[in-house]
CSV table of C-alpha atoms in Angstrom, one decimal:
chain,number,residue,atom,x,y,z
A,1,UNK,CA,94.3,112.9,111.8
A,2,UNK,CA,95.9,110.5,109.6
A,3,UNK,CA,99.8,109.6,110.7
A,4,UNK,CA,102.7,109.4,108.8
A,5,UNK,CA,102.9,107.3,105.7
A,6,UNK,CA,106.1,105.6,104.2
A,7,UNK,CA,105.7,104.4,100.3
A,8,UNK,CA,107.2,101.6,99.7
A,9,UNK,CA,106.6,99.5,102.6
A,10,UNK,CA,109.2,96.4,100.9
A,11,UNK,CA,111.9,97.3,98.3
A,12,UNK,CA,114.2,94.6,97.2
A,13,UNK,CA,116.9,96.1,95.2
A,14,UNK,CA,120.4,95.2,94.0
A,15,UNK,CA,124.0,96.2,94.7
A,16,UNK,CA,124.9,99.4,92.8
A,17,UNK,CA,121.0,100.6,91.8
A,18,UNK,CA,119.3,103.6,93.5
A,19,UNK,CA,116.6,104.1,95.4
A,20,UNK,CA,114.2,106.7,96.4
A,21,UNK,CA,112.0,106.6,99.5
A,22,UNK,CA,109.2,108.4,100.7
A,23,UNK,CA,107.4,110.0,103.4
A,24,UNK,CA,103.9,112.2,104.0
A,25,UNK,CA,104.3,113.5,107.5
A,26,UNK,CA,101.2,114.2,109.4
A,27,UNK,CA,99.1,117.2,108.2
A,28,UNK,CA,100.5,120.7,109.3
A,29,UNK,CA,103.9,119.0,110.5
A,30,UNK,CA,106.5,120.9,108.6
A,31,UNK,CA,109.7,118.6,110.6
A,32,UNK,CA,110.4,115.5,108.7
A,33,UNK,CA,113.5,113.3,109.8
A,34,UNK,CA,114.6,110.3,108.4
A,35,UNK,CA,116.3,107.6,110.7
A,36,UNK,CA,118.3,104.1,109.6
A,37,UNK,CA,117.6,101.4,111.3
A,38,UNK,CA,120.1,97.9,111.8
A,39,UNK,CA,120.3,95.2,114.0
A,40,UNK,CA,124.1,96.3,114.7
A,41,UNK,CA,123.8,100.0,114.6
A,42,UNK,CA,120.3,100.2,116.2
A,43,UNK,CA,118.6,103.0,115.7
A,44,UNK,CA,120.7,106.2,113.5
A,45,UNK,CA,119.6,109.8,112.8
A,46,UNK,CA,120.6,110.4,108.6
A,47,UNK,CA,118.8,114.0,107.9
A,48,UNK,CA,116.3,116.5,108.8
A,49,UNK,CA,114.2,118.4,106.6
A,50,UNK,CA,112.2,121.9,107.8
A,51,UNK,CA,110.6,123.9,105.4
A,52,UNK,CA,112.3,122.5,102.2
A,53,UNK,CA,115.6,123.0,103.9
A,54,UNK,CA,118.2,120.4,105.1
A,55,UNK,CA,118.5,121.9,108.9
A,56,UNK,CA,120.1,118.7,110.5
A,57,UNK,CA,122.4,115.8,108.8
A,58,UNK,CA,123.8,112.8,110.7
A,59,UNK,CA,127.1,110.9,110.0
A,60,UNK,CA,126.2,109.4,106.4
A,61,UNK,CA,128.1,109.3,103.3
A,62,UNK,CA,127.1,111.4,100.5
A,63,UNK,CA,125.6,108.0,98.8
A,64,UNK,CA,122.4,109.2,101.4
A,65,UNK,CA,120.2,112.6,100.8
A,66,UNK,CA,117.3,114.0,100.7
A,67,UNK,CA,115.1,116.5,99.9
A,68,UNK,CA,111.5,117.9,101.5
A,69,UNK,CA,108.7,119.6,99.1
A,70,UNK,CA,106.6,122.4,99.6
A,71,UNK,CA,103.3,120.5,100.8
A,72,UNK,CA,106.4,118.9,103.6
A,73,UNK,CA,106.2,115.6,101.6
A,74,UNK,CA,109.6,114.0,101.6
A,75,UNK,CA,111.9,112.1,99.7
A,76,UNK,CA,114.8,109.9,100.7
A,77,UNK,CA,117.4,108.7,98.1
A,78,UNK,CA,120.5,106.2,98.3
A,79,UNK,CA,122.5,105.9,95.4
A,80,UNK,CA,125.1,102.9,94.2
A,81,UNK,CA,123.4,100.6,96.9
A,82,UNK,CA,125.7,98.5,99.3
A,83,UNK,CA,124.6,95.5,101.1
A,84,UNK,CA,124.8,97.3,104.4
A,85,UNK,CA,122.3,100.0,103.3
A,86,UNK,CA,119.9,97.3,104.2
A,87,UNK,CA,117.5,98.6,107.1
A,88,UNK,CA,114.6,99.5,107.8
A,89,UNK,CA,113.9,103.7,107.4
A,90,UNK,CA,112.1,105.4,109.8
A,91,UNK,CA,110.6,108.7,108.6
A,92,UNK,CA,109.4,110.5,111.6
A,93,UNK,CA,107.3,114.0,111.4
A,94,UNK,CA,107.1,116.7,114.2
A,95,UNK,CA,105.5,120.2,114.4
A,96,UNK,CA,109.0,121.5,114.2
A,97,UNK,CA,109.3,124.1,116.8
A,98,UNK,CA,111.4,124.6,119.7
A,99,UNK,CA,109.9,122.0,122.2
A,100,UNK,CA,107.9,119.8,120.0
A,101,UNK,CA,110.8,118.9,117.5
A,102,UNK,CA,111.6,116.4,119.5
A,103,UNK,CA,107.9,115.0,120.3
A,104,UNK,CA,108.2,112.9,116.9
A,105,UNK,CA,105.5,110.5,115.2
A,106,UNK,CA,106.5,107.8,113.1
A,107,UNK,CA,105.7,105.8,110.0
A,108,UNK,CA,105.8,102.4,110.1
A,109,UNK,CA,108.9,102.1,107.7
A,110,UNK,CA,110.4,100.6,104.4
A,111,UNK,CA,112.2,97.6,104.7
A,112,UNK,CA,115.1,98.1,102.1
A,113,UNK,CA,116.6,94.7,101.0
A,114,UNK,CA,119.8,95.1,98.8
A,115,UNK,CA,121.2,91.7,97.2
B,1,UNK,CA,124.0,115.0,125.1
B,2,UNK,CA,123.5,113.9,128.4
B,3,UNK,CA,124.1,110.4,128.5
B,4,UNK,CA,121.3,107.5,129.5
B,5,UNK,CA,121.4,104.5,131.1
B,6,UNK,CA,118.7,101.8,131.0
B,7,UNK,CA,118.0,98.1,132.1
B,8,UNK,CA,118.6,96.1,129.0
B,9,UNK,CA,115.7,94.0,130.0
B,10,UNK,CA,112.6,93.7,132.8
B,11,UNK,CA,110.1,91.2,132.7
B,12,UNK,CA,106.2,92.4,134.0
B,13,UNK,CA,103.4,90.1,134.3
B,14,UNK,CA,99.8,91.2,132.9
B,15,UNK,CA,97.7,94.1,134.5
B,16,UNK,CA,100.9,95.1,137.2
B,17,UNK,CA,102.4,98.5,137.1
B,18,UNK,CA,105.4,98.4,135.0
B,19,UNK,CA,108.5,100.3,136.3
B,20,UNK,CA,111.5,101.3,134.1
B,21,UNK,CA,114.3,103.0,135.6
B,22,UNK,CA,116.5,105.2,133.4
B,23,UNK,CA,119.4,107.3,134.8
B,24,UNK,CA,120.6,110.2,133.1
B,25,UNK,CA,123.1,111.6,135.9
B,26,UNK,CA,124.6,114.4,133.6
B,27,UNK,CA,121.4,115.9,132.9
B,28,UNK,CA,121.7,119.6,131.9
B,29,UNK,CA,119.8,122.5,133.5
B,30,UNK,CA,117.6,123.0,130.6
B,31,UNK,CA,117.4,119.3,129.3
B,32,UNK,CA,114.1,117.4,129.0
B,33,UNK,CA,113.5,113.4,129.0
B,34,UNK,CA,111.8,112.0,126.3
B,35,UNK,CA,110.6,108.5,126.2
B,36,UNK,CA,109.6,106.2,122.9
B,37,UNK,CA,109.0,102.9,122.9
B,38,UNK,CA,109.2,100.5,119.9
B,39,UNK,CA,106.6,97.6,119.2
B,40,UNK,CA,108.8,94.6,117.0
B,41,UNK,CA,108.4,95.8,113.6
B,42,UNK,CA,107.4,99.3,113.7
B,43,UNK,CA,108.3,102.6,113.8
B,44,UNK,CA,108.3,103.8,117.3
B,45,UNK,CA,106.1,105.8,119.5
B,46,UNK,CA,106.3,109.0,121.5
B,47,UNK,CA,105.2,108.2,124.8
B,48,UNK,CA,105.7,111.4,127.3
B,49,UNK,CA,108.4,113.7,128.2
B,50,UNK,CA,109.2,115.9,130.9
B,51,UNK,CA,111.5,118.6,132.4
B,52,UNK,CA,111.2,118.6,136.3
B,53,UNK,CA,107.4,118.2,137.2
B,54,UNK,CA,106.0,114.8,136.7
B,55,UNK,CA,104.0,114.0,133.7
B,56,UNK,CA,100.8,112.4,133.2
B,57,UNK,CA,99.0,111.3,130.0
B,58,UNK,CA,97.0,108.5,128.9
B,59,UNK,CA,99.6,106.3,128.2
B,60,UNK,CA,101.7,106.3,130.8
B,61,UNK,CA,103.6,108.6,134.0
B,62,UNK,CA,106.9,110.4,134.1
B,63,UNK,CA,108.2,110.4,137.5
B,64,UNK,CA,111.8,112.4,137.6
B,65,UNK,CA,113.6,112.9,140.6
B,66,UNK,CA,114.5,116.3,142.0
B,67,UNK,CA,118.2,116.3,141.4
B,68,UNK,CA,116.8,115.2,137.6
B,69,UNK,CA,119.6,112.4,137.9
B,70,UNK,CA,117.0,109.8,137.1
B,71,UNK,CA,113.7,108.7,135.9
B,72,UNK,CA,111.1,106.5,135.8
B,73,UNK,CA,108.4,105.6,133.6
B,74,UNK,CA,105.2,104.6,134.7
B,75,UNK,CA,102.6,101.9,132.7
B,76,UNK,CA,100.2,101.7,135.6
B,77,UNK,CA,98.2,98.6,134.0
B,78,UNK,CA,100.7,96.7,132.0
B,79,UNK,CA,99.1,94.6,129.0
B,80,UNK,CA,100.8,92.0,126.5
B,81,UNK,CA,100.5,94.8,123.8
B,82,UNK,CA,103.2,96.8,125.9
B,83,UNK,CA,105.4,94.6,125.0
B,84,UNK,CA,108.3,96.7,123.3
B,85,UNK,CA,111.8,98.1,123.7
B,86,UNK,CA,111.2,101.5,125.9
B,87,UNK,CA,114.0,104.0,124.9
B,88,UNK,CA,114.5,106.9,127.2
B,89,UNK,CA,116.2,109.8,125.8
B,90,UNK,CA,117.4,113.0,127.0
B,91,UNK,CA,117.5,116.9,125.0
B,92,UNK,CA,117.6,119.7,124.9
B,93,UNK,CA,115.2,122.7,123.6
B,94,UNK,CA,115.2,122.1,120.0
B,95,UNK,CA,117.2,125.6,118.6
B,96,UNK,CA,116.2,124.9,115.3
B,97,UNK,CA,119.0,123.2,114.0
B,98,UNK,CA,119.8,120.6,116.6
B,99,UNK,CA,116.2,118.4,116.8
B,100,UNK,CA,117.8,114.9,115.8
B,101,UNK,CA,116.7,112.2,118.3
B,102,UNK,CA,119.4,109.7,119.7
B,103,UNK,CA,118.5,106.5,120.5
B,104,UNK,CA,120.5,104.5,122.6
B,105,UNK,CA,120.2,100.4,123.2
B,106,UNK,CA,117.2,101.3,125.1
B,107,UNK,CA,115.1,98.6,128.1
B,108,UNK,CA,113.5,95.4,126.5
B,109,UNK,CA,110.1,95.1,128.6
B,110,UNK,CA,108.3,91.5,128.1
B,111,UNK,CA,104.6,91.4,129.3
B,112,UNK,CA,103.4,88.1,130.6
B,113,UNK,CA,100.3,86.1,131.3
């Protein structure tokens, strides 16, 4: 089975511009999460997507969302970038049930450089 | 959450058992352990979890003690490609609408020759 898959793997992008993120979870997982990662913060939950529905959101601004399609494909978004939105972004994928939500598989992650 | 508590740091040398402790003293009744571990650079990696019974699987043992107020995970045969920060989390039964995983500073294990 193939695992999850995070396009782009770099992204270079400048103060104030968008970006959009994404994420194929493994096939038949209908959980995808998204996590920030920072050398200060560690490692930070942002949002939760089951079934094309937001069912979980961390403590992000509002510059952060999100959305999940119907084949469970996700998409991440930050808008008016900030210097500290740079991280690496974890997308993790998990069956979605009661004891295997939190038995979650990873992709390898974009690294998001804002100058 | 129940709160856990790990080693920042253990050091193992090539092809011993390594150890790492976690302590999780306000475990609830229903509240399993979950651990990940993170290789520099990539996303990280379910290892095992466990409730009260100790785990086995091909990575590694779960050994949790009776009063559930601590842990330990197992990697019988440590190689240089364990290497990694070993996070040890604890949760409960997802409900549906509370699945988010929290990781904390987790243990920094270096594997040497």
């Amino acid at each position: 089975k193939a695992g999850v898959t995070q396009t782009p793997r770099y992204l270079i992008k400048t103060r104030g511009q968008q970006v959009t993120l994404s994420c194929s979870p493994i096939s038949g997982h209908r959980s995808v999460s998204w996590y920030q990662q920072t050398p200060g913060q560690g490692l930070q939950f942002l949002f939760e997507y089951f079934s094309e529905t937001q069912r979980n959101k961390g403590n992000f601004p509002g510059r952060f969302s999100g959305r999940q399609f119907s084949n469970s494909r996700s998409e991440m978004n930050v808008s008016t970038l900030e210097l500290g939105d740079s991280a690496l972004y974890l997308c993790a994928s998990s069956g979605g049930g009661q004891l295997s939500s939190y038995e979650q598989y990873f992709g390898p992650g974009t690294r998001l450089t804002v100058t | 959450d129940a709160k856990t508590t790990q080693p920042p740091s253990m050091d193992c040398a090539e092809g011993r058992a390594a150890n790492l402790p976690c302590n999780h003293s306000t475990i609830s009744g229903n509240e399993y352990v979950y651990w990940y571990r993170q290789i520099h650079s990539q996303g990280p990696q379910y290892i095992i979890h466990g409730l009260k019974n100790n785990e086995t699987n091909e990575m590694a043992s779960l050994i949790i003690t009776e009063d559930r107020k601590s842990s330990t995970l197992i990697l019988p045969h440590a190689t240089l490609r364990d290497t990694a920060v070993y996070y040890c989390i604890v949760r409960p039964p997802s409900t549906g609408t509370a699945s988010k995983l929290t990781f904390g500073t987790g243990t920094r294990l270096q594997v040497t020759l």
